[in-house]
Coordinates of C-alpha atoms in Angstrom, one line a residue:
X1 CA -17.6 -18.0 31.9
X2 CA -20.9 -16.2 31.3
X3 CA -21.4 -18.2 28.1
X4 CA -20.8 -21.4 30.0
X5 CA -23.5 -20.3 32.5
X6 CA -25.9 -19.5 29.6
X7 CA -25.9 -15.8 30.0
X8 CA -25.2 -15.0 26.4
X9 CA -26.4 -11.4 26.5
X10 CA -24.0 -10.7 29.5
X11 CA -21.2 -12.4 27.6
X12 CA -21.8 -10.2 24.5
X13 CA -21.8 -7.0 26.6
X14 CA -18.4 -7.9 28.2
X15 CA -16.9 -8.9 24.9
X16 CA -18.0 -5.6 23.2
X17 CA -16.3 -3.7 26.1
X18 CA -13.1 -5.6 25.4
X19 CA -13.3 -4.9 21.7
X20 CA -14.0 -1.2 22.3
X21 CA -10.7 -1.2 24.2
X22 CA -8.9 -3.3 21.5
X23 CA -10.8 -3.7 18.2
X24 CA -8.1 -6.1 16.9
X25 CA -8.5 -8.7 19.7
X26 CA -9.0 -12.0 17.8
X27 CA -9.9 -14.2 20.8
X28 CA -12.6 -11.7 21.9
X29 CA -14.0 -11.7 18.3
X30 CA -14.1 -15.5 18.2
X31 CA -15.9 -15.7 21.5
X32 CA -18.3 -13.0 20.3
X33 CA -19.0 -15.0 17.2
X34 CA -19.7 -18.1 19.3
X35 CA -22.2 -16.1 21.5
X36 CA -23.9 -14.5 18.4
X37 CA -24.2 -17.9 16.8
X38 CA -25.8 -19.4 19.9
X39 CA -28.2 -16.4 20.0
X40 CA -29.3 -17.1 16.4
X41 CA -27.6 -14.0 14.8
X42 CA -25.7 -16.1 12.2
X43 CA -24.9 -13.1 10.0
X44 CA -23.2 -11.2 12.8
X45 CA -21.5 -14.4 13.9
X46 CA -20.1 -14.9 10.4
X47 CA -18.8 -11.3 10.3
X48 CA -17.1 -11.6 13.7
X49 CA -15.6 -15.0 13.0
X50 CA -14.2 -13.9 9.6
X51 CA -12.6 -10.8 11.2
X52 CA -11.1 -13.0 14.0
X53 CA -9.6 -15.4 11.4
X54 CA -8.3 -12.4 9.4
X55 CA -6.5 -11.2 12.5
X56 CA -5.2 -14.6 13.6
X57 CA -5.1 -17.2 10.7
X58 CA -3.7 -19.8 13.1
X59 CA -6.7 -19.8 15.5
X60 CA -8.9 -22.8 14.8
X61 CA -11.9 -21.5 16.8
X62 CA -12.6 -18.7 14.2
X63 CA -13.0 -20.9 11.1
X64 CA -15.0 -23.4 13.1
X65 CA -17.6 -20.8 14.0
X66 CA -17.4 -19.3 10.6
X67 CA -18.2 -22.7 9.1
X68 CA -21.3 -23.1 11.2
X69 CA -22.5 -19.5 10.6
X70 CA -22.0 -19.8 6.8
X71 CA -24.1 -23.0 6.9
X72 CA -26.8 -21.1 8.7
X73 CA -26.7 -18.5 5.9
X74 CA -27.0 -21.2 3.2
X75 CA -23.5 -20.7 1.9
X76 CA -22.4 -24.4 2.0
X77 CA -19.4 -24.2 -0.3
X78 CA -17.8 -21.4 1.7
X79 CA -18.7 -23.2 4.9
X80 CA -16.9 -26.3 3.6
X81 CA -13.7 -24.2 2.9
X82 CA -13.9 -22.8 6.5
X83 CA -14.4 -26.3 7.8
X84 CA -11.4 -27.7 6.0
X85 CA -9.3 -24.8 7.5
X86 CA -10.6 -25.5 11.0
X87 CA -9.9 -29.3 10.7
X88 CA -6.4 -28.6 9.4
X89 CA -5.6 -26.2 12.3
X90 CA -7.1 -28.5 14.9
X91 CA -6.8 -32.1 13.6
X92 CA -7.7 -33.5 17.0
X93 CA -10.9 -31.5 17.3
X94 CA -14.1 -33.6 16.9
X95 CA -16.1 -30.4 16.7
X96 CA -14.1 -29.2 13.6
X97 CA -14.5 -32.5 11.8
X98 CA -18.2 -32.7 12.6
X99 CA -18.7 -29.1 11.3
X100 CA -16.8 -30.0 8.1
X101 CA -19.0 -33.1 7.7
X102 CA -22.1 -31.0 8.1
X103 CA -20.9 -28.7 5.3
X104 CA -20.0 -31.5 3.0
X105 CA -23.3 -33.2 3.6
X106 CA -25.1 -30.0 2.6
X107 CA -23.0 -30.1 -0.7
X108 CA -24.1 -33.7 -1.3
X109 CA -20.5 -34.9 -1.0
X110 CA -21.6 -38.1 0.8
X111 CA -18.1 -39.7 0.7
X112 CA -16.4 -36.6 2.1
X113 CA -19.1 -36.1 4.8
X114 CA -18.8 -39.8 5.9
X115 CA -15.0 -39.5 6.1
X116 CA -15.3 -36.3 8.2
X117 CA -17.9 -37.8 10.5
X118 CA -15.7 -40.9 11.0
X119 CA -12.8 -38.7 12.0
X120 CA -15.1 -36.9 14.5
X121 CA -16.0 -40.3 16.0
X122 CA -12.3 -41.1 16.4
X123 CA -11.4 -37.8 18.0
X124 CA -13.6 -37.7 21.0
X125 CA -16.8 -38.6 22.7
X126 CA -19.8 -38.6 20.4
X127 CA -23.6 -38.8 20.9
X128 CA -26.6 -40.2 19.1
X129 CA -26.8 -37.1 16.9
X130 CA -23.4 -37.7 15.2
X131 CA -24.1 -41.4 14.7
X132 CA -27.4 -40.6 13.1
X133 CA -25.8 -38.1 10.7
X134 CA -23.1 -40.6 9.7
X135 CA -25.8 -43.2 9.1
X136 CA -27.7 -40.7 7.0
X137 CA -24.8 -40.1 4.6
X138 CA -24.0 -43.8 4.4
X139 CA -27.6 -44.2 3.2
X140 CA -27.0 -41.6 0.5
X141 CA -23.8 -43.5 -0.5
X142 CA -25.9 -46.7 -1.0
X143 CA -24.4 -48.4 2.1
X144 CA -27.8 -49.2 3.6
X145 CA -26.7 -52.2 5.6
X146 CA -23.9 -50.3 7.4
X147 CA -26.3 -47.4 7.9
X148 CA -28.8 -49.7 9.5
X149 CA -26.2 -50.9 12.0
X150 CA -25.4 -47.3 13.1
X151 CA -29.1 -46.4 13.3
X152 CA -29.7 -49.6 15.4
X153 CA -26.9 -48.6 17.9
X154 CA -28.3 -45.1 18.1
X155 CA -31.8 -46.4 18.7
X156 CA -30.6 -48.7 21.5
X157 CA -28.7 -45.8 23.1
X158 CA -31.6 -43.4 22.9
X159 CA -34.8 -45.5 22.6
X160 CA -37.1 -42.5 23.2
X161 CA -35.6 -40.4 20.4
X162 CA -37.5 -40.5 17.1
X163 CA -34.7 -40.0 14.4
X164 CA -32.9 -43.3 15.0
X165 CA -36.1 -45.3 14.7
X166 CA -37.1 -43.4 11.5
X167 CA -33.6 -43.8 10.0
X168 CA -33.5 -47.5 10.9
X169 CA -36.8 -48.1 9.2
X170 CA -35.6 -46.4 6.0
X171 CA -32.3 -48.1 6.0
X172 CA -33.7 -51.6 6.4
X173 CA -36.3 -51.0 3.7
X174 CA -33.4 -49.9 1.4
X175 CA -31.5 -53.0 2.4
X176 CA -34.4 -55.2 1.2
X177 CA -35.4 -56.2 4.7
X178 CA -39.1 -55.4 4.8
X179 CA -39.8 -57.3 8.0
X180 CA -37.1 -55.5 9.9
X181 CA -38.2 -52.2 8.5
X182 CA -41.8 -53.0 9.4
X183 CA -40.7 -53.6 13.0
X184 CA -38.8 -50.3 13.1
X185 CA -41.8 -48.5 11.7
X186 CA -44.0 -49.9 14.4
X187 CA -41.6 -48.7 17.1
X188 CA -41.4 -45.2 15.5
X189 CA -45.2 -45.0 15.3
X190 CA -45.5 -46.1 19.0
X191 CA -43.6 -42.9 19.8
X192 CA -45.0 -40.6 17.1
X193 CA -48.4 -41.9 15.8
X194 CA -48.9 -38.8 13.7
X195 CA -46.0 -39.3 11.4
X196 CA -47.4 -39.8 7.9
X197 CA -44.0 -40.8 6.5
X198 CA -43.8 -43.8 8.9
X199 CA -47.3 -44.9 8.0
X200 CA -46.3 -44.6 4.3
X201 CA -43.1 -46.7 4.8
X202 CA -45.0 -49.2 6.9
X203 CA -47.4 -49.6 4.0
X204 CA -44.6 -50.0 1.5
X205 CA -43.2 -52.8 3.6
X206 CA -46.5 -54.6 3.9
X207 CA -46.9 -54.2 0.1
X208 CA -43.5 -55.7 -0.6
X209 CA -44.6 -58.7 1.6
X210 CA -47.8 -59.1 -0.3
X211 CA -50.0 -58.1 2.6
X212 CA -52.1 -55.8 0.5
X213 CA -55.1 -55.3 2.7
X214 CA -52.9 -54.3 5.6
X215 CA -51.0 -52.0 3.3
X216 CA -54.3 -50.4 2.2
X217 CA -55.2 -49.7 5.9
X218 CA -51.8 -48.0 6.4
X219 CA -52.2 -45.9 3.2
X220 CA -55.6 -44.9 4.5
X221 CA -53.9 -43.6 7.6
X222 CA -51.6 -41.6 5.5
X223 CA -54.5 -40.1 3.6
X224 CA -56.2 -39.3 6.9
X225 CA -53.1 -37.3 7.9
X226 CA -52.4 -35.9 4.4
X227 CA -55.5 -36.2 2.3
X228 CA -53.8 -35.3 -1.0
X229 CA -50.7 -37.6 -0.6
X230 CA -49.8 -38.5 -4.2
X231 CA -47.5 -41.3 -3.0
X232 CA -50.3 -43.0 -1.0
X233 CA -52.8 -42.6 -3.9
X234 CA -50.3 -44.0 -6.4
X235 CA -49.4 -47.0 -4.3
X236 CA -53.1 -47.8 -3.7
X237 CA -53.5 -47.7 -7.5
X238 CA -50.5 -50.0 -8.0
X239 CA -52.0 -52.6 -5.6
X240 CA -55.4 -52.2 -7.2
X241 CA -57.0 -50.7 -4.1
X242 CA -57.9 -47.4 -5.6
X243 CA -61.2 -47.2 -7.5
X244 CA -61.2 -45.9 -11.0
X245 CA -64.2 -43.7 -10.3
X246 CA -65.1 -40.1 -10.4
X247 CA -64.3 -39.5 -6.7
X248 CA -60.8 -40.7 -7.0
X249 CA -60.0 -39.0 -10.3
X250 CA -61.4 -35.8 -8.8
X251 CA -59.1 -36.1 -5.8
X252 CA -56.1 -36.5 -8.1
X253 CA -57.3 -33.7 -10.4
X254 CA -57.4 -31.5 -7.3
X255 CA -53.7 -32.3 -6.5
X256 CA -52.8 -31.4 -10.0
X257 CA -54.8 -28.2 -10.0
X258 CA -53.6 -26.9 -6.6
X259 CA -51.2 -24.0 -7.4
X260 CA -48.7 -25.0 -4.6
X261 CA -48.3 -28.6 -5.5
X262 CA -44.6 -29.4 -5.8
X263 CA -43.5 -30.9 -9.2
X264 CA -42.7 -34.3 -7.7
X265 CA -46.2 -34.6 -6.3
X266 CA -47.7 -33.4 -9.6
X267 CA -45.7 -36.1 -11.4
X268 CA -47.0 -38.9 -9.1
X269 CA -50.6 -37.6 -9.3
X270 CA -50.3 -37.5 -13.1
X271 CA -49.0 -41.1 -13.5
X272 CA -51.7 -42.3 -11.0
X273 CA -54.5 -40.5 -12.8
X274 CA -53.3 -42.0 -16.1
X275 CA -53.3 -45.5 -14.6
X276 CA -56.9 -45.1 -13.4
X277 CA -58.1 -43.7 -16.7
X278 CA -56.4 -46.5 -18.5
X279 CA -58.2 -49.1 -16.4
X280 CA -61.5 -47.2 -17.1
X281 CA -60.9 -47.5 -20.9
X282 CA -60.5 -43.7 -21.3
X283 CA -57.3 -44.2 -23.4
X284 CA -57.0 -40.8 -24.9
X285 CA -57.4 -39.0 -21.6
X286 CA -55.0 -41.5 -19.9
X287 CA -52.3 -40.9 -22.6
X288 CA -52.6 -37.2 -22.1
X289 CA -51.9 -37.6 -18.3
X290 CA -49.0 -40.0 -18.9
X291 CA -47.5 -37.6 -21.5
X292 CA -47.8 -34.6 -19.1
X293 CA -46.2 -36.5 -16.2
X294 CA -43.3 -37.7 -18.4
X295 CA -42.8 -34.2 -19.8
X296 CA -42.6 -32.7 -16.3
X297 CA -40.2 -35.5 -15.2
X298 CA -38.0 -34.9 -18.2
X299 CA -37.8 -31.2 -17.5
X300 CA -36.8 -31.8 -13.8
X301 CA -34.1 -34.3 -14.8
X302 CA -32.8 -32.1 -17.6
X303 CA -32.4 -29.3 -15.1
X304 CA -30.1 -31.7 -13.1
X305 CA -28.1 -32.6 -16.2
X306 CA -29.8 -36.0 -16.6
X307 CA -30.7 -36.5 -20.2
X308 CA -30.9 -39.6 -22.4
X309 CA -28.5 -39.7 -25.3
X310 CA -29.5 -42.4 -27.8
X311 CA -26.3 -41.8 -29.8
X312 CA -24.2 -42.3 -26.7
X313 CA -26.0 -45.6 -26.0
X314 CA -25.3 -46.8 -29.5
X315 CA -21.6 -45.9 -29.1
X316 CA -21.5 -47.9 -25.9
X317 CA -23.2 -51.0 -27.3
X318 CA -21.6 -51.2 -30.7
X319 CA -18.1 -52.2 -29.6
X320 CA -19.5 -55.2 -27.8
X321 CA -20.2 -56.9 -31.1
X322 CA -16.4 -57.0 -31.6
X323 CA -15.5 -57.5 -28.0
X324 CA -17.8 -60.6 -27.4
X325 CA -17.5 -63.2 -30.1
X326 CA -17.4 -67.0 -30.1
X327 CA -13.6 -66.7 -30.5
X328 CA -13.3 -64.6 -27.4
X329 CA -15.6 -67.0 -25.5
X330 CA -13.1 -69.8 -26.2
X331 CA -10.1 -67.6 -25.1
X332 CA -12.0 -66.8 -21.8
X333 CA -12.6 -70.4 -20.9
X334 CA -11.5 -71.3 -17.4
X335 CA -11.0 -67.7 -16.2
X336 CA -14.2 -67.2 -14.3
X337 CA -15.7 -69.1 -11.4
X338 CA -17.3 -72.4 -12.5
X339 CA -20.2 -72.1 -10.0
X340 CA -23.7 -73.0 -11.2
X341 CA -25.3 -71.1 -8.3
X342 CA -26.1 -67.8 -10.0
X343 CA -29.0 -67.4 -12.5
X344 CA -29.4 -64.1 -14.3
X345 CA -32.9 -63.1 -15.5
X346 CA -32.4 -60.2 -17.9
X347 CA -34.4 -58.2 -20.4
X348 CA -36.1 -54.9 -20.9
X349 CA -38.0 -53.6 -17.9
X350 CA -41.6 -54.7 -18.1
X351 CA -40.7 -57.7 -20.2
X352 CA -41.7 -60.3 -17.5
X353 CA -38.5 -60.5 -15.5
X354 CA -40.3 -60.3 -12.2
X355 CA -42.8 -62.9 -13.2
X356 CA -40.1 -65.3 -14.3
X357 CA -38.2 -64.8 -11.0
X358 CA -41.4 -65.4 -9.0
X359 CA -42.2 -68.6 -10.9
X360 CA -38.6 -69.9 -10.4
X361 CA -38.4 -68.8 -6.8
X362 CA -41.6 -70.8 -6.0
X363 CA -39.4 -73.9 -6.4
X364 CA -38.0 -75.3 -3.1
X365 CA -34.4 -75.2 -4.4
X366 CA -34.4 -71.7 -5.8
X367 CA -34.0 -68.4 -4.0
X368 CA -35.0 -65.1 -5.6
X369 CA -32.5 -62.4 -4.6
X370 CA -34.2 -59.6 -6.3
X371 CA -32.3 -56.8 -8.0
X372 CA -28.8 -55.5 -7.3
X373 CA -26.1 -53.7 -9.2
X374 CA -23.4 -56.0 -8.0
X375 CA -22.5 -57.2 -11.5
X376 CA -22.3 -53.7 -12.9
X377 CA -20.1 -52.5 -10.0
X378 CA -17.9 -55.6 -10.4
X379 CA -17.4 -54.9 -14.1
X380 CA -16.6 -51.2 -13.5
X381 CA -14.0 -52.2 -10.9
X382 CA -12.3 -54.7 -13.2
X383 CA -12.3 -52.2 -16.0
X384 CA -10.7 -49.6 -13.7
X385 CA -8.0 -52.2 -12.8
X386 CA -7.4 -53.2 -16.4
X387 CA -7.7 -50.0 -18.5
X388 CA -7.6 -50.6 -22.2
X389 CA -7.5 -54.4 -21.7
X390 CA -10.0 -56.8 -23.4
X391 CA -12.1 -58.4 -20.8
X392 CA -10.9 -61.9 -21.8
X393 CA -7.4 -60.8 -20.9
X394 CA -8.3 -59.6 -17.4
X395 CA -6.1 -61.2 -14.7
X396 CA -7.7 -64.4 -13.4
X397 CA -6.7 -63.6 -9.8
X398 CA -8.5 -60.2 -10.1
X399 CA -11.6 -61.9 -11.5
X400 CA -11.7 -64.5 -8.7
X401 CA -11.2 -61.7 -6.1
X402 CA -14.5 -60.2 -7.4
X403 CA -16.5 -63.4 -8.0
X404 CA -15.6 -65.0 -4.7
X405 CA -17.3 -62.4 -2.4
X406 CA -20.2 -62.2 -4.8
X407 CA -20.9 -65.9 -4.6
X408 CA -20.5 -65.8 -0.8
X409 CA -23.1 -63.1 -0.7
X410 CA -25.5 -65.2 -2.9
X411 CA -24.9 -68.2 -0.6
X412 CA -25.8 -66.2 2.5
X413 CA -29.0 -65.0 0.9
X414 CA -30.0 -68.3 -0.6
X415 CA -29.1 -70.7 2.3
X416 CA -29.4 -74.2 0.9
X417 CA -30.7 -73.2 -2.5
X418 CA -29.2 -74.8 -5.5
X419 CA -29.9 -71.7 -7.6
X420 CA -30.0 -68.0 -6.7
X421 CA -31.6 -65.6 -9.1
X422 CA -30.3 -62.1 -9.8
X423 CA -33.1 -60.2 -11.5
X424 CA -31.8 -56.9 -12.7
X425 CA -33.2 -56.2 -16.2
X426 CA -30.2 -54.0 -17.0
X427 CA -27.8 -57.0 -16.6
X428 CA -28.9 -57.6 -20.2
X429 CA -26.2 -55.1 -21.2
X430 CA -23.6 -57.1 -19.2
X431 CA -24.3 -60.7 -20.3
X432 CA -21.0 -60.7 -22.2
X433 CA -19.1 -60.0 -19.0
X434 CA -21.2 -62.5 -17.1
X435 CA -20.1 -65.1 -19.6
X436 CA -16.5 -64.4 -18.6
X437 CA -17.0 -64.1 -14.9
X438 CA -19.4 -67.0 -14.5
X439 CA -19.2 -69.2 -17.6
X440 CA -21.5 -71.8 -16.2
X441 CA -24.2 -69.4 -14.9
X442 CA -27.6 -69.7 -16.5
X443 CA -29.0 -66.8 -18.4
X444 CA -32.7 -66.3 -19.0
X445 CA -33.6 -63.8 -21.7
X446 CA -37.0 -62.3 -21.2
X447 CA -38.6 -61.1 -24.5
X448 CA -41.9 -59.4 -25.2
X449 CA -43.6 -57.5 -28.0
X450 CA -41.4 -54.3 -28.0
X451 CA -44.5 -52.1 -28.5
X452 CA -46.0 -53.3 -25.3
X453 CA -42.7 -53.1 -23.5
X454 CA -42.0 -49.5 -24.6
X455 CA -45.6 -48.3 -23.8
X456 CA -45.5 -50.0 -20.4
X457 CA -42.2 -48.3 -19.6
X458 CA -43.5 -45.0 -20.7
X459 CA -46.5 -45.4 -18.4
X460 CA -44.3 -46.2 -15.3
X461 CA -42.8 -43.8 -12.8
X462 CA -39.5 -45.7 -12.1
X463 CA -37.9 -45.2 -8.7
X464 CA -34.5 -44.9 -10.4
X465 CA -34.4 -42.2 -13.0
X466 CA -34.7 -44.1 -16.3
X467 CA -34.3 -41.0 -18.5
X468 CA -35.0 -43.1 -21.7
X469 CA -38.5 -44.0 -20.4
X470 CA -39.7 -40.4 -20.6
X471 CA -40.1 -40.2 -24.3
X472 CA -41.6 -42.8 -26.7
X473 CA -38.9 -42.4 -29.3
X474 CA -36.2 -42.8 -26.6
X475 CA -38.0 -45.9 -25.3
X476 CA -37.8 -47.4 -28.7
X477 CA -34.1 -46.5 -29.1
X478 CA -33.4 -48.2 -25.8
X479 CA -35.4 -51.2 -26.9
X480 CA -33.5 -51.4 -30.2
X481 CA -30.2 -51.6 -28.3
X482 CA -31.6 -54.2 -26.0
X483 CA -33.0 -56.2 -28.9
X484 CA -29.6 -56.2 -30.7
X485 CA -27.9 -57.6 -27.5
X486 CA -30.7 -60.2 -26.9
X487 CA -29.8 -61.5 -30.4
X488 CA -26.1 -61.4 -29.8
X489 CA -25.7 -63.1 -26.5
X490 CA -26.9 -66.6 -27.4
X491 CA -24.1 -66.7 -30.0
X492 CA -21.3 -66.1 -27.5
X493 CA -22.4 -67.8 -24.3
X494 CA -20.5 -70.9 -23.2
X495 CA -23.8 -72.3 -21.9
X496 CA -26.9 -71.7 -24.1
X497 CA -29.4 -69.1 -22.8
X498 CA -33.1 -69.7 -22.3
X499 CA -35.4 -67.4 -24.2
X500 CA -38.8 -66.9 -22.6
X501 CA -41.4 -64.9 -24.4
X502 CA -44.0 -63.2 -22.3
X503 CA -46.8 -64.0 -24.7
X504 CA -46.0 -67.7 -24.7
X505 CA -45.7 -67.7 -20.9
X506 CA -49.2 -66.2 -20.7
X507 CA -50.7 -68.5 -23.3
X508 CA -49.3 -71.7 -21.8
X509 CA -47.8 -71.1 -18.3
X510 CA -47.3 -74.7 -17.5
X511 CA -45.3 -75.6 -20.6
X512 CA -43.1 -72.5 -20.3
X513 CA -42.7 -72.9 -16.6
X514 CA -41.6 -76.5 -17.1
X515 CA -39.0 -75.3 -19.7
X516 CA -37.7 -72.8 -17.1
X517 CA -37.3 -75.4 -14.3
X518 CA -35.7 -77.9 -16.6
X519 CA -33.3 -75.2 -17.8
X520 CA -32.3 -74.6 -14.2
X521 CA -31.4 -78.3 -13.9
X522 CA -34.1 -79.1 -11.4
X523 CA -37.0 -81.5 -11.0
X524 CA -40.5 -80.0 -11.7
X525 CA -42.5 -78.9 -8.7
X526 CA -46.2 -77.9 -9.1
X527 CA -45.7 -75.0 -6.7
X528 CA -44.2 -73.1 -9.7
X529 CA -47.7 -72.9 -11.2
X530 CA -49.0 -71.5 -7.9
X531 CA -46.4 -68.7 -7.9
X532 CA -48.9 -66.1 -6.9
X533 CA -49.2 -67.9 -3.5
X534 CA -45.5 -67.8 -2.8
X535 CA -44.7 -65.6 0.2
X536 CA -41.4 -63.7 -0.4
X537 CA -40.6 -60.0 -0.5
X538 CA -40.9 -58.4 -4.0
X539 CA -39.6 -54.9 -4.3
X540 CA -40.4 -54.0 -7.9
X541 CA -43.3 -52.2 -9.6
X542 CA -44.8 -55.7 -10.4
X543 CA -45.2 -56.7 -6.8
X544 CA -49.0 -56.8 -7.1
X545 CA -49.1 -58.4 -10.5
X546 CA -46.8 -61.4 -9.6
X547 CA -49.2 -62.3 -6.8
X548 CA -52.1 -62.7 -9.2
X549 CA -52.8 -65.6 -11.5
X550 CA -51.5 -65.0 -15.0
X551 CA -53.8 -62.8 -17.1
X552 CA -53.6 -61.8 -20.8
X553 CA -55.0 -58.3 -20.8
X554 CA -51.6 -56.7 -21.2
X555 CA -50.9 -58.4 -24.5
X556 CA -51.4 -56.1 -27.4
X557 CA -52.2 -53.2 -25.1
X558 CA -50.3 -50.8 -27.4
X559 CA -53.3 -51.0 -29.9
X560 CA -55.4 -48.9 -27.6
X561 CA -52.9 -46.1 -28.0
X562 CA -52.2 -46.6 -31.7
X563 CA -53.0 -43.0 -32.6
X564 CA -50.6 -41.5 -30.0
X565 CA -47.4 -43.7 -30.5
X566 CA -46.3 -43.2 -34.1
X567 CA -42.8 -41.9 -33.1
X568 CA -42.2 -45.2 -31.2
X569 CA -43.6 -47.3 -34.0
X570 CA -41.4 -45.6 -36.6
X571 CA -38.3 -46.5 -34.6
X572 CA -39.4 -50.1 -34.1
X573 CA -40.8 -50.7 -37.6
X574 CA -38.2 -53.3 -38.6
X575 CA -38.2 -55.2 -35.3
X576 CA -41.8 -56.1 -34.9
X577 CA -44.2 -58.2 -37.0
X578 CA -47.1 -56.7 -38.9
X579 CA -49.7 -55.0 -36.8
X580 CA -52.3 -57.7 -36.9
X581 CA -49.9 -60.3 -35.4
X582 CA -48.8 -60.2 -31.7
X583 CA -45.1 -60.5 -30.8
X584 CA -41.9 -59.1 -32.1
X585 CA -39.7 -60.6 -34.8

C-alpha cells in the first residue's frame, strides 16, 4: 500500500522488517525488488528479485522485476532470459511481454521485440510509449510504412509529446515520402525548435525534393546548434553549397583533429574534406583523405563481421552462366507475368543509373519509383520455396503469387503511367531472374568507364554498407563481376536490353535520350532533355547532379589519380581500352 502511495522508503522499511522475521519470504523479496528498482537501486533490485525467483520459481513477479533490473545493469541477454520466464509464467501479463520486448530490442532482435510488443498490445491497455517502441522496432525491421502508421496514431493521441513526431518524420523519410516527413519535421520543430536532428532531417527532405537553398538554410540551423556537425557539412558539400576554401577545410580538419570525435563523424568529415580538396584540384591531398576515411570505415565494418569476399562473389556469380542460357530462356517462356509496366535500370553504382531514371521520368507517361529491394526479396522467397530447383522450373503459381502484388505496388506508385522504373543498381545481378519473372520487362544496362566507376564508388560514403567500395582492388573485383554479367544478360533476355553508355549520353544527350524513350515504346517528349527541371523526389547520392544540366567533367576523372590507383588498374587491365582512349572495352 505504501508503494502505491509513493512512499518507497516506508515500503522498504516494512519489507525489511518482514524479511528479518522470515528471510525466505519470496513475496516480500519481490515487493522489495520492485521498490528498489523504483528508487533506482537496480543492483539491489536484481539481487532481491533473483532470490525471490530462487525461492518460488512459479512467481511471475520476480523474473519480471529481474528482467527490468538486469536491463538497467546492461545485461541484456540475461534480461531476455528472465523476460521469457516471466512471459511464460504470466502469458496474460502485458507488463511481462513489454519487458521481454525491451530486452529483445536491446539485443537488436527486432522481429522478437516486435512480436513481444504486439502481444503486450493484445493483453491489456497500452499507452503511447508502447506504440512508439513497437514502431521503432518495425523501423529497424525495414517496415517503415507500418511504423509510420503507428507513429501517426501515437502522435494524434498525444500531440504534445515529441517522440511520436520525431519517429513519424524518420519513418516517412525512410518510406520515401519526403513531403510527409517534412510536415512531421515542422510539427516536431514547433514543439522543440532546438532539436538539431529534426533540422537535419528537414534539410534531407528538402534536398530530396530539389529545394537546395531551403535545405542549405536548414543545414545552417544545424551548424548553429552543432558547429562541427559532419553530416550537415557533408550534405552541404553534396549539394554544392559548401565552399572549397580554407575556412571550410579548416573546420573539417578541426573535426578530424578533435580527440573525442567518434569514428562515424571522423569518417563523414574525411569524405567531405576529400570532396572539397578534389573540387579545388588538390588531388593528392584529396586521395589521402578518401583513403583514410575508407580505411576507418573498413575497420569499423570488419569489427562487426562485415568484410568483402571477392572469391565468394565469384562463386556466387559463376553458376549463373550455366543457369541462365538461351535454352533456359525458351524453357521459361510463359511462366512469368507478361506485363510491360516495369522497367529496370541496372548497372554499377555511379554508372549513370539515376541520370537515366531522371531523363525517363521526365516523360509524362513514365514514373520513377526509385530504388527498392523488392526483386531481391522476391527471388530469395522463391528460392526458399524451391530449394535446389532451377529457376525456370519454379512453380508458375508461386511466381505469379509474387509478381502480382509487386505489379500492384508499381501501379499504385505510378498511377496512370505506362512505364514504372525500378532503379536499383544491384538488380544487375538479378537480371536473369527478372527475365523469368517479367519476360516482357525492359532492361536498361548502364555502362561507364570502369576506372571512373570504381574511383567514384571509392570516393562515396554509401548509406548502405558497400564493403567492396572501401578498397580499390575490391572495387575493381566487384566491377569485373558486374561487367561479366552485363555482357551475359543481352544473350539470354527474351526482349533485347538497351545499353546506355554514360560517355555517349554526356556527349550527345538528345540522341541517347531519344534512344531511351523509343526503347520504352513511347513518343518523344522534349521534357526529357530538360530533366534537371523535373520536380520529383530523388533519394540517391546523385540528387544534386541530376538536377543540373549534363556536364562532362567527370569523364576521365581517374587520370587525376593515376599515381594512386595502380591496384585497381591492375585488376581492370583487360576490361578497359588503352589509357589514352576514354571508355571501357
